[in-house]
JSON list of C-alpha atoms in Angstrom, two decimals:
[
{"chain": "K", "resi": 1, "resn": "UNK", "atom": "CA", "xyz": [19.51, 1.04, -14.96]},
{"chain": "K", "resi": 2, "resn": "UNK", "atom": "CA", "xyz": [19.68, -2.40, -13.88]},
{"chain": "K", "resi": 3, "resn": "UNK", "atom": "CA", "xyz": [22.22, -4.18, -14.93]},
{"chain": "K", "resi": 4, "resn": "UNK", "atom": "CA", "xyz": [20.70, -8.33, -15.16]},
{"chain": "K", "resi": 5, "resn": "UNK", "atom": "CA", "xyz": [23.85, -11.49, -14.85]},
{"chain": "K", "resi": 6, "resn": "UNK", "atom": "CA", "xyz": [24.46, -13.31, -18.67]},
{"chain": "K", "resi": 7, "resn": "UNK", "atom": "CA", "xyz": [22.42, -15.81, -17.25]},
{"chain": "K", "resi": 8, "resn": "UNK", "atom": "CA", "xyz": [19.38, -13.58, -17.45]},
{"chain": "K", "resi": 9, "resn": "UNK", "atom": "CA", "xyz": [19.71, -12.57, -20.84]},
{"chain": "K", "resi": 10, "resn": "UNK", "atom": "CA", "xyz": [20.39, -16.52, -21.96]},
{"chain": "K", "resi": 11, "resn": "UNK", "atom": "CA", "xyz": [17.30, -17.88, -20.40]},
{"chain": "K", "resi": 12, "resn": "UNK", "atom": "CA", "xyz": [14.28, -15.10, -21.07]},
{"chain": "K", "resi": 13, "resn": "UNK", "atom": "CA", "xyz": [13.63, -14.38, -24.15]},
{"chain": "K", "resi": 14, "resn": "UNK", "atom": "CA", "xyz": [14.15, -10.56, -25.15]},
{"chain": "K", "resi": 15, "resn": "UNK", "atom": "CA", "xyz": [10.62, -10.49, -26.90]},
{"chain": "K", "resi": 16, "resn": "UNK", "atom": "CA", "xyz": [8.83, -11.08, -23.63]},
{"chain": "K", "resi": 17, "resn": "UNK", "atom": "CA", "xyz": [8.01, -7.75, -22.15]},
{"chain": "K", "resi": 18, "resn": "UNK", "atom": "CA", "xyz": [5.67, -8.46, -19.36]},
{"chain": "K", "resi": 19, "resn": "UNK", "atom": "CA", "xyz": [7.03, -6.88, -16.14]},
{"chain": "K", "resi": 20, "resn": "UNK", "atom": "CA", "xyz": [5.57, -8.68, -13.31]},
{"chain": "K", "resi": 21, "resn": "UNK", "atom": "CA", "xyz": [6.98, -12.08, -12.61]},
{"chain": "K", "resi": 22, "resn": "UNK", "atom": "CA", "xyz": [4.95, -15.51, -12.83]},
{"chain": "K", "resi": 23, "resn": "UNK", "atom": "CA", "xyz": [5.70, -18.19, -10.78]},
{"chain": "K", "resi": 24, "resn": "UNK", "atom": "CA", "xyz": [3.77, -20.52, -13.09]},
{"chain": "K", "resi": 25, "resn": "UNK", "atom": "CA", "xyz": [6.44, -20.08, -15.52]},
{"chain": "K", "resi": 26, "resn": "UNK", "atom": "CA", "xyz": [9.49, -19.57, -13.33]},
{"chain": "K", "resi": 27, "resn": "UNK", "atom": "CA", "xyz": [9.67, -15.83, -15.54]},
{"chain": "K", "resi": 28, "resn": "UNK", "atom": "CA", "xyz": [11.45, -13.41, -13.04]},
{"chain": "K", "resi": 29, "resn": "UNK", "atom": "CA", "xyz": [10.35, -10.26, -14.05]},
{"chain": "K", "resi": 30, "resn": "UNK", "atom": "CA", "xyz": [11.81, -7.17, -15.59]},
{"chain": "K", "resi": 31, "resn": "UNK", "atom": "CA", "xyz": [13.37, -3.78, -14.01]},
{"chain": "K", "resi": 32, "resn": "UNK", "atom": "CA", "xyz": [13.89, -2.91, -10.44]},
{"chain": "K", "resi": 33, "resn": "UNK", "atom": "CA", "xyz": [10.14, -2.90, -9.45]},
{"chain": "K", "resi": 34, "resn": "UNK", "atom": "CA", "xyz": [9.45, -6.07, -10.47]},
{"chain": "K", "resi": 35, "resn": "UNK", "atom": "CA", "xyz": [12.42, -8.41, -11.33]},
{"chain": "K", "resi": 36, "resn": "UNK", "atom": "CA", "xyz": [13.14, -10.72, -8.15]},
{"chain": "K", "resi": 37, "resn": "UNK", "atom": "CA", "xyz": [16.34, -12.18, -9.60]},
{"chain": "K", "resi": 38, "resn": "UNK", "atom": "CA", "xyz": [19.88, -11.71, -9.13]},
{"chain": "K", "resi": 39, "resn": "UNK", "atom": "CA", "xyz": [21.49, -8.53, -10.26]},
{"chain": "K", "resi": 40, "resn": "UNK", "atom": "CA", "xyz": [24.68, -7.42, -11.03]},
{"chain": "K", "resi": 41, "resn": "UNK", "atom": "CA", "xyz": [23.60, -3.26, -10.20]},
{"chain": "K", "resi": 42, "resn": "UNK", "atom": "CA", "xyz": [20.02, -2.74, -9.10]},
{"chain": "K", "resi": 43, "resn": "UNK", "atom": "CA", "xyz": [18.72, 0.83, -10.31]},
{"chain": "K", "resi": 44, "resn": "UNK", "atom": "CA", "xyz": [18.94, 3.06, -7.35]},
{"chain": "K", "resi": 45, "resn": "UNK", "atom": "CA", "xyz": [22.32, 1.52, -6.02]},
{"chain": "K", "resi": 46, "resn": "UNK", "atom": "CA", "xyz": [24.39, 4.03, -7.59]},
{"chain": "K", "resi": 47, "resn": "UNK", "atom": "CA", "xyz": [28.41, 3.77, -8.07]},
{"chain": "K", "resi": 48, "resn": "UNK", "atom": "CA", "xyz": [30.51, 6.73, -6.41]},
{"chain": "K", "resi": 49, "resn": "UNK", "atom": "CA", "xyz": [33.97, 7.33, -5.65]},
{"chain": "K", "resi": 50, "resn": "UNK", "atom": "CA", "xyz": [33.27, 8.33, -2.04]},
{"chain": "K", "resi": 51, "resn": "UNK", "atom": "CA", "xyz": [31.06, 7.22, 0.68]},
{"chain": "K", "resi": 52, "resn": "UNK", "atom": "CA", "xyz": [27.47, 8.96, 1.65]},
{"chain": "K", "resi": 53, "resn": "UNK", "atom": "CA", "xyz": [25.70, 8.42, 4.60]},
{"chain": "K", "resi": 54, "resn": "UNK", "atom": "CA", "xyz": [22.00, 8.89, 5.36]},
{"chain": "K", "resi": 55, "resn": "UNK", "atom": "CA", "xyz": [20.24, 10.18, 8.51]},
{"chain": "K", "resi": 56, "resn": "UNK", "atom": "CA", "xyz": [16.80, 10.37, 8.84]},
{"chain": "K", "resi": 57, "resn": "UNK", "atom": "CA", "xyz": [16.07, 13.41, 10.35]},
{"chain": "K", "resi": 58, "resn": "UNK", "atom": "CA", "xyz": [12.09, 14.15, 10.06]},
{"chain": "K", "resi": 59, "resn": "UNK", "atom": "CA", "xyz": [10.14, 11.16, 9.11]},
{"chain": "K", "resi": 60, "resn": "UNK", "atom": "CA", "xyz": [6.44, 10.49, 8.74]},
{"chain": "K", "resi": 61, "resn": "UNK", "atom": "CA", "xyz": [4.06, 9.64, 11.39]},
{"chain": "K", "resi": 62, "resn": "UNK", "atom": "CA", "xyz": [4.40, 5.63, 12.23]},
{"chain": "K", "resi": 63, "resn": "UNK", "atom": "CA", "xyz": [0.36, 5.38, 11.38]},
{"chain": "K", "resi": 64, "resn": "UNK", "atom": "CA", "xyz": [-1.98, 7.12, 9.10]},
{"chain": "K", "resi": 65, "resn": "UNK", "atom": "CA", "xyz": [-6.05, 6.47, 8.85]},
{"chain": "K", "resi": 66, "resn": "UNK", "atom": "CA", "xyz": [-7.79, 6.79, 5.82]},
{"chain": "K", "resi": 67, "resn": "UNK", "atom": "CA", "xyz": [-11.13, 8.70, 6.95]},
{"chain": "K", "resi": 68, "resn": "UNK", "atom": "CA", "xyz": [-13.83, 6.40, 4.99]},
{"chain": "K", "resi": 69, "resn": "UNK", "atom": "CA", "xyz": [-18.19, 6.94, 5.58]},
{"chain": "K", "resi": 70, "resn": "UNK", "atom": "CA", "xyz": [-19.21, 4.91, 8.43]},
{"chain": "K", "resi": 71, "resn": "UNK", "atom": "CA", "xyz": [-20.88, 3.20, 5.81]},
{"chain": "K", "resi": 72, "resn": "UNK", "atom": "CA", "xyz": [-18.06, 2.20, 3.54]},
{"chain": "K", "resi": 73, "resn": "UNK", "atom": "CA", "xyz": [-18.04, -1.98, 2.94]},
{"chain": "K", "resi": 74, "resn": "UNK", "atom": "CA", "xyz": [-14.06, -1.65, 3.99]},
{"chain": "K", "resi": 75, "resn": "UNK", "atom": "CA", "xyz": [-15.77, -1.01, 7.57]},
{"chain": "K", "resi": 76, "resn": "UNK", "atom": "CA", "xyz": [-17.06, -4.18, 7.97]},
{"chain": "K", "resi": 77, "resn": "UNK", "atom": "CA", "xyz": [-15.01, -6.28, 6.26]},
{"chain": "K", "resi": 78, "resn": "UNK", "atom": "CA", "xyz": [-11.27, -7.12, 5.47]},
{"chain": "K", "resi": 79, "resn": "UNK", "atom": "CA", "xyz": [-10.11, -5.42, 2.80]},
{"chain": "K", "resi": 80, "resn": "UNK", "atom": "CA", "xyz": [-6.58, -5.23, 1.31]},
{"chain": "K", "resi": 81, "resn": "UNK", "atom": "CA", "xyz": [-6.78, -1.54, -0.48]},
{"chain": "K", "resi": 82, "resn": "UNK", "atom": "CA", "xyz": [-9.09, 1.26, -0.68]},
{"chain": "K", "resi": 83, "resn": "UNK", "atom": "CA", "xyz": [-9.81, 2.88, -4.17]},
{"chain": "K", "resi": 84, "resn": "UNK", "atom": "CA", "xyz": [-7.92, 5.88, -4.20]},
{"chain": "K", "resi": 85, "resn": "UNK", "atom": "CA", "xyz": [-11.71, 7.36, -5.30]},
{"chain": "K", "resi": 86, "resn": "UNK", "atom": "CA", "xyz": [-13.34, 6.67, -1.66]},
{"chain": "K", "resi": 87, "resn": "UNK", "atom": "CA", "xyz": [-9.66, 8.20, -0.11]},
{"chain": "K", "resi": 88, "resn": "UNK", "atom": "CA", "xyz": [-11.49, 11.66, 0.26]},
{"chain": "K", "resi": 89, "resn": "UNK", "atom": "CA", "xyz": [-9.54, 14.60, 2.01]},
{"chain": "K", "resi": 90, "resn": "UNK", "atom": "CA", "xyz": [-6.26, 11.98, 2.23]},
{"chain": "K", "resi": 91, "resn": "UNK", "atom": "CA", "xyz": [-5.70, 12.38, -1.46]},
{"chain": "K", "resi": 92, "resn": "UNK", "atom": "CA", "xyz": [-5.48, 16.19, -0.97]},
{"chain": "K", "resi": 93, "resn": "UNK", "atom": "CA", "xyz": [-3.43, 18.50, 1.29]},
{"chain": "K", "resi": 94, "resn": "UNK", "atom": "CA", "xyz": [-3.87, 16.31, 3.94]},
{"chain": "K", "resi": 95, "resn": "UNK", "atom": "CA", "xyz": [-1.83, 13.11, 2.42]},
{"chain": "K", "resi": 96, "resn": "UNK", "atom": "CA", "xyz": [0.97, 14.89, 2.34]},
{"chain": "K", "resi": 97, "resn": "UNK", "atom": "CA", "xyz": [4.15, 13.51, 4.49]},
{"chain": "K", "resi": 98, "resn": "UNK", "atom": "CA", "xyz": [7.68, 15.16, 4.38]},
{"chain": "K", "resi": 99, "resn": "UNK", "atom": "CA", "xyz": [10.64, 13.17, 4.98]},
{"chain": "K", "resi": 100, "resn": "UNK", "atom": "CA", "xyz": [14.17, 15.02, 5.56]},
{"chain": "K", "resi": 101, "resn": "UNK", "atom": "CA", "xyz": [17.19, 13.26, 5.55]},
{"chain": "K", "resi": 102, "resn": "UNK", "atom": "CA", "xyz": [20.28, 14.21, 6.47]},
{"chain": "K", "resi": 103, "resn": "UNK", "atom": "CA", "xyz": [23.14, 13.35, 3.36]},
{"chain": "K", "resi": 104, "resn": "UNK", "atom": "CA", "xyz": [27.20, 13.33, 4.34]},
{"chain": "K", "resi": 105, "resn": "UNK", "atom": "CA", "xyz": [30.06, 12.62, 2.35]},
{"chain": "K", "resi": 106, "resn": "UNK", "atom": "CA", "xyz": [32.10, 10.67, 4.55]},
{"chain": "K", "resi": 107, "resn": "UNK", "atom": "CA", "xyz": [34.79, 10.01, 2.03]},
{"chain": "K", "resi": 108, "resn": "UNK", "atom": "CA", "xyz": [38.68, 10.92, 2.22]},
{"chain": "K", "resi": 109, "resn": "UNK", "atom": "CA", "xyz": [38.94, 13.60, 0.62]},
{"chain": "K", "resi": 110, "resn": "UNK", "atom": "CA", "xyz": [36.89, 12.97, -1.85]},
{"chain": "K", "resi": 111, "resn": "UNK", "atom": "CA", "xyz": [34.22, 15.32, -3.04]},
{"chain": "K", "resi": 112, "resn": "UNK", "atom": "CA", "xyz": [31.36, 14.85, -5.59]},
{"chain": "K", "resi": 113, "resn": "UNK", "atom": "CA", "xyz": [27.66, 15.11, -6.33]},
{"chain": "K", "resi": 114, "resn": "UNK", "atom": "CA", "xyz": [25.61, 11.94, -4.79]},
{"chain": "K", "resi": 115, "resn": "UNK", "atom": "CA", "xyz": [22.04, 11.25, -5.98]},
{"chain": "K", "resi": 116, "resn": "UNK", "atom": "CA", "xyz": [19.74, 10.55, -3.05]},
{"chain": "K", "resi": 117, "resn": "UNK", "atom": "CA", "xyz": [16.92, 7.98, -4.33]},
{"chain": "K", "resi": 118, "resn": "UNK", "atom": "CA", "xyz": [13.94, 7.88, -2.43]},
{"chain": "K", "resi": 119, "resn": "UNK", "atom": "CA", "xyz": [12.39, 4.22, -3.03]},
{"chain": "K", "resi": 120, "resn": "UNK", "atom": "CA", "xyz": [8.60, 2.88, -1.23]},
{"chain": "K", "resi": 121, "resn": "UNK", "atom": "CA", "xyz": [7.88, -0.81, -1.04]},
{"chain": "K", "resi": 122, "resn": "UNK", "atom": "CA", "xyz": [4.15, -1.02, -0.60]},
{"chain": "K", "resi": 123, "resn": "UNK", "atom": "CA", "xyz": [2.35, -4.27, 1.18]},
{"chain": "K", "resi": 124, "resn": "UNK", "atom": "CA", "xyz": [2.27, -7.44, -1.24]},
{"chain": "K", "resi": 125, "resn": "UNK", "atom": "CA", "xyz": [-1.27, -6.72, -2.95]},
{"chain": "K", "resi": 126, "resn": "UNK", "atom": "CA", "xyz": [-2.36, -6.91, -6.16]},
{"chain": "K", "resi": 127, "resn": "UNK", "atom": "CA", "xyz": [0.82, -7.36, -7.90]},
{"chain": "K", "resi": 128, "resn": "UNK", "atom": "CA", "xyz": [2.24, -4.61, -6.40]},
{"chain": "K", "resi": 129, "resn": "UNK", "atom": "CA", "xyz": [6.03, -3.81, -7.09]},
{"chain": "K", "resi": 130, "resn": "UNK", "atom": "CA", "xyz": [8.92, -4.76, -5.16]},
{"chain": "K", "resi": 131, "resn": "UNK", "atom": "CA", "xyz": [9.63, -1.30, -4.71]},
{"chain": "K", "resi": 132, "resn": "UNK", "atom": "CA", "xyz": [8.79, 2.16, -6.42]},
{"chain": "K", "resi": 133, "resn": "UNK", "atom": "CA", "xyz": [10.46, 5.29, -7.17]},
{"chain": "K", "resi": 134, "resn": "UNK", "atom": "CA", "xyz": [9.07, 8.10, -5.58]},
{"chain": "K", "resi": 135, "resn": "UNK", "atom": "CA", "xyz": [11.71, 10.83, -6.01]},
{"chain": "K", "resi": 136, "resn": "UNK", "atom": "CA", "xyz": [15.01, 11.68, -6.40]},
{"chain": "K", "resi": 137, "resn": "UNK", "atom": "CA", "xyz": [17.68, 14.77, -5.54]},
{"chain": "K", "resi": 138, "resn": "UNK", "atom": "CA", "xyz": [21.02, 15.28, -6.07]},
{"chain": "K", "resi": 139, "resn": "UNK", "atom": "CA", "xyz": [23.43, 17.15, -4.39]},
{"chain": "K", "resi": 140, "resn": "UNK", "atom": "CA", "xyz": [26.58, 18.26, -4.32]},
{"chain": "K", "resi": 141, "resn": "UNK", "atom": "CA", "xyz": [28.90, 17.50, -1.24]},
{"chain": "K", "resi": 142, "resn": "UNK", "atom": "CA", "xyz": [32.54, 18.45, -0.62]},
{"chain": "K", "resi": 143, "resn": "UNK", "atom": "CA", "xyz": [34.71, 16.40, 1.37]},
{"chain": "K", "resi": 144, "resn": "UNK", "atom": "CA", "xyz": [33.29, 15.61, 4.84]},
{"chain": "K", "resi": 145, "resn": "UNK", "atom": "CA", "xyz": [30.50, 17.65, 3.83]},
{"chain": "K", "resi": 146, "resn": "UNK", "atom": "CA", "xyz": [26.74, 17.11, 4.22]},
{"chain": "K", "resi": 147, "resn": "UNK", "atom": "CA", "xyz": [23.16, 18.62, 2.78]},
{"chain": "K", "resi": 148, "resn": "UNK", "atom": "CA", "xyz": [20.13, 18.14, 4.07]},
{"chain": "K", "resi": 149, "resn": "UNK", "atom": "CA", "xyz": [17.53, 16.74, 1.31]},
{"chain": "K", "resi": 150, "resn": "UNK", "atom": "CA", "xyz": [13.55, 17.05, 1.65]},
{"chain": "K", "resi": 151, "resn": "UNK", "atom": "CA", "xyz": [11.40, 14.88, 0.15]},
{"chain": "K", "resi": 152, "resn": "UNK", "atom": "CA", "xyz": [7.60, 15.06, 0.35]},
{"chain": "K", "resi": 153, "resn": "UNK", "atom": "CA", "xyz": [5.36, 12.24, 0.06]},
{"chain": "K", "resi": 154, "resn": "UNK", "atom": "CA", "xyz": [1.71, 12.34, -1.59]},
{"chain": "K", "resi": 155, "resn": "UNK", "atom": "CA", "xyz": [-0.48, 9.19, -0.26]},
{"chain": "K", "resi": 156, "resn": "UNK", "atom": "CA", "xyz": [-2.79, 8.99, -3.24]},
{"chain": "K", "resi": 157, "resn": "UNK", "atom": "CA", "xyz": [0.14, 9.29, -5.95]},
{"chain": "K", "resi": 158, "resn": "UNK", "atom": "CA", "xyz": [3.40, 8.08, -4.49]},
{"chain": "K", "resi": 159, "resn": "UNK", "atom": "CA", "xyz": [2.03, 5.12, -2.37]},
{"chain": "K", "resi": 160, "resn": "UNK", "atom": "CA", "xyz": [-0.82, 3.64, -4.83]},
{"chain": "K", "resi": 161, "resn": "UNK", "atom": "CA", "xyz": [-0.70, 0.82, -6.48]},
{"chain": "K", "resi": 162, "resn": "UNK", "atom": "CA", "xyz": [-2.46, -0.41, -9.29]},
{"chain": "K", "resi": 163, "resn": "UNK", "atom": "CA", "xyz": [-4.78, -3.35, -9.03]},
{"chain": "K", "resi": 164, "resn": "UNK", "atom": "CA", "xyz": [-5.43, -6.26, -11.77]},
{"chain": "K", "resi": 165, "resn": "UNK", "atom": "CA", "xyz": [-8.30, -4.37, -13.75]},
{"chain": "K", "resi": 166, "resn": "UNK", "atom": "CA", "xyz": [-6.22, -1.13, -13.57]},
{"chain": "K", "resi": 167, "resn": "UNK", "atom": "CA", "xyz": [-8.02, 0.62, -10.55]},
{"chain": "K", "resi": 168, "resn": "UNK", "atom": "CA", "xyz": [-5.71, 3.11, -8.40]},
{"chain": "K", "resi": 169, "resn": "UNK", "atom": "CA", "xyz": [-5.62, 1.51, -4.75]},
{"chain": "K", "resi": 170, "resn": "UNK", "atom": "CA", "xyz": [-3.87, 2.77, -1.33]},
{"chain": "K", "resi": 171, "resn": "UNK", "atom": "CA", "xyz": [-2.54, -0.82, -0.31]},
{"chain": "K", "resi": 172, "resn": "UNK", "atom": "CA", "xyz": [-3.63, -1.17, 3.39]},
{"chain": "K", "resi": 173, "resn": "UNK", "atom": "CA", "xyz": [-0.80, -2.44, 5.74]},
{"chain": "K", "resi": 174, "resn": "UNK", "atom": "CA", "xyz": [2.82, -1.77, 6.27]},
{"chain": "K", "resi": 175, "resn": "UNK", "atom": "CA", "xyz": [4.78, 0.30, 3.49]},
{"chain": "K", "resi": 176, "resn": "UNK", "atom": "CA", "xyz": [8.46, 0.81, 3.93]},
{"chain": "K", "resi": 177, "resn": "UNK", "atom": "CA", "xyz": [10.05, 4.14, 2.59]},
{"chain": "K", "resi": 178, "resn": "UNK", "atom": "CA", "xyz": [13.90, 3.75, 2.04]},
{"chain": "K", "resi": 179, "resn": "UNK", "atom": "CA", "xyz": [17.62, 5.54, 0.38]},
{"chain": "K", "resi": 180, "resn": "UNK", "atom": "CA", "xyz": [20.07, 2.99, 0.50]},
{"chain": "K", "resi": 181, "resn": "UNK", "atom": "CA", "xyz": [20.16, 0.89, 3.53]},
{"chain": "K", "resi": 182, "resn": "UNK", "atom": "CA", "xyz": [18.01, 3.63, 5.97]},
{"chain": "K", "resi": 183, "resn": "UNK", "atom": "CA", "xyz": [14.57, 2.68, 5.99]},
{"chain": "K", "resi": 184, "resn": "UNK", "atom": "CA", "xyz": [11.43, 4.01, 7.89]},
{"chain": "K", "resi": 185, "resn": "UNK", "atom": "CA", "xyz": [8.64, 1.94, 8.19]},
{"chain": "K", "resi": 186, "resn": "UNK", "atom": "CA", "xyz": [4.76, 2.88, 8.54]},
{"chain": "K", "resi": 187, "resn": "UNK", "atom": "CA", "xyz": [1.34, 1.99, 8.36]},
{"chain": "K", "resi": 188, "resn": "UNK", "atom": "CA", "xyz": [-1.68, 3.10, 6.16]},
{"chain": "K", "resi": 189, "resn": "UNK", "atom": "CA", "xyz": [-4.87, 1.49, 7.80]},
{"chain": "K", "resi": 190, "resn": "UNK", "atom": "CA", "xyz": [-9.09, 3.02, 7.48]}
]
């Protein structure tokens, strides 16, 4: 949960429930994927007692290609997504990344469970969010103790956005894939 400052709460009115902000109106948004405000707790920071570390310890490839016909407009032109419909083999067994990290309690003597939030910030199309929740794990860690946590990553569902008329796209450019403060950063291109 996010938790927003008093000042939130006094200027927006609590009957507005459009997520995305609008800079017309100076309205900042609501939860952690779109709100671009101050916050007291962002979802995803998490409180503890003790202090967890993240390594990165298998990551994605720094570049993927979506395979498109030669005859595909996105060819010959700029474009800023592809419809997750032209994607082809990438939205199957092929768009599948893993990402292992490496989780230690480096507390002392403290142990406890920690839960390891895997976030994606996609390129700044179509009113894409700020960031998105792509999975989560938690684990259990004694004292100076450490897990190793897998994630894997589907192209097509975990790293689409949706466009203005409510299309599934694969945002072309640079997406970011972060816990915490470790971040690993990649690109999706045709």
């Amino acid at each position: 949960m996010s938790w927003y400052p008093q000042s939130y709460a006094d200027k927006i009115p609590m009957t507005n429930m459009n997520m995305r902000p609008d800079n017309a109106t100076g309205y900042p948004g609501r939860t952690y994927r779109f709100y671009t405000g101050e916050t007291v707790y962002t979802f995803g920071d998490g409180l503890s007692y003790s202090k967890v570390s993240h390594e990165l310890i298998q990551s994605p490839a720094k570049s993927l290609s979506i395979p498109l016909h030669a005859d595909h407009y996105c060819r010959s032109s700029e474009c800023r997504s592809v419809d997750a419909a032209d994607a082809g083999e990438i939205c199957g067994s092929s768009g599948m990344m893993d990402l292992h990290l490496k989780v230690q309690n480096d507390g002392e003597g403290m142990k406890g469970s920690h839960t390891v939030f895997l976030f994606t910030t996609p390129p700044a199309v179509h009113g894409s969010p700020r960031k998105q929740l792509v999975g989560f794990e938690k684990v259990w860690l004694e004292a100076g103790g450490e897990a190793v946590v897998k994630f894997t990553v589907d192209v097509c569902k975990d790293l689409s956005v949706v466009d203005e008329l409510g299309n599934r796209k694969i945002a072309l450019g640079e997406h970011v894939l972060h816990v915490g403060d470790l971040k690993h950063s990649f690109t999706i291109g045709v």
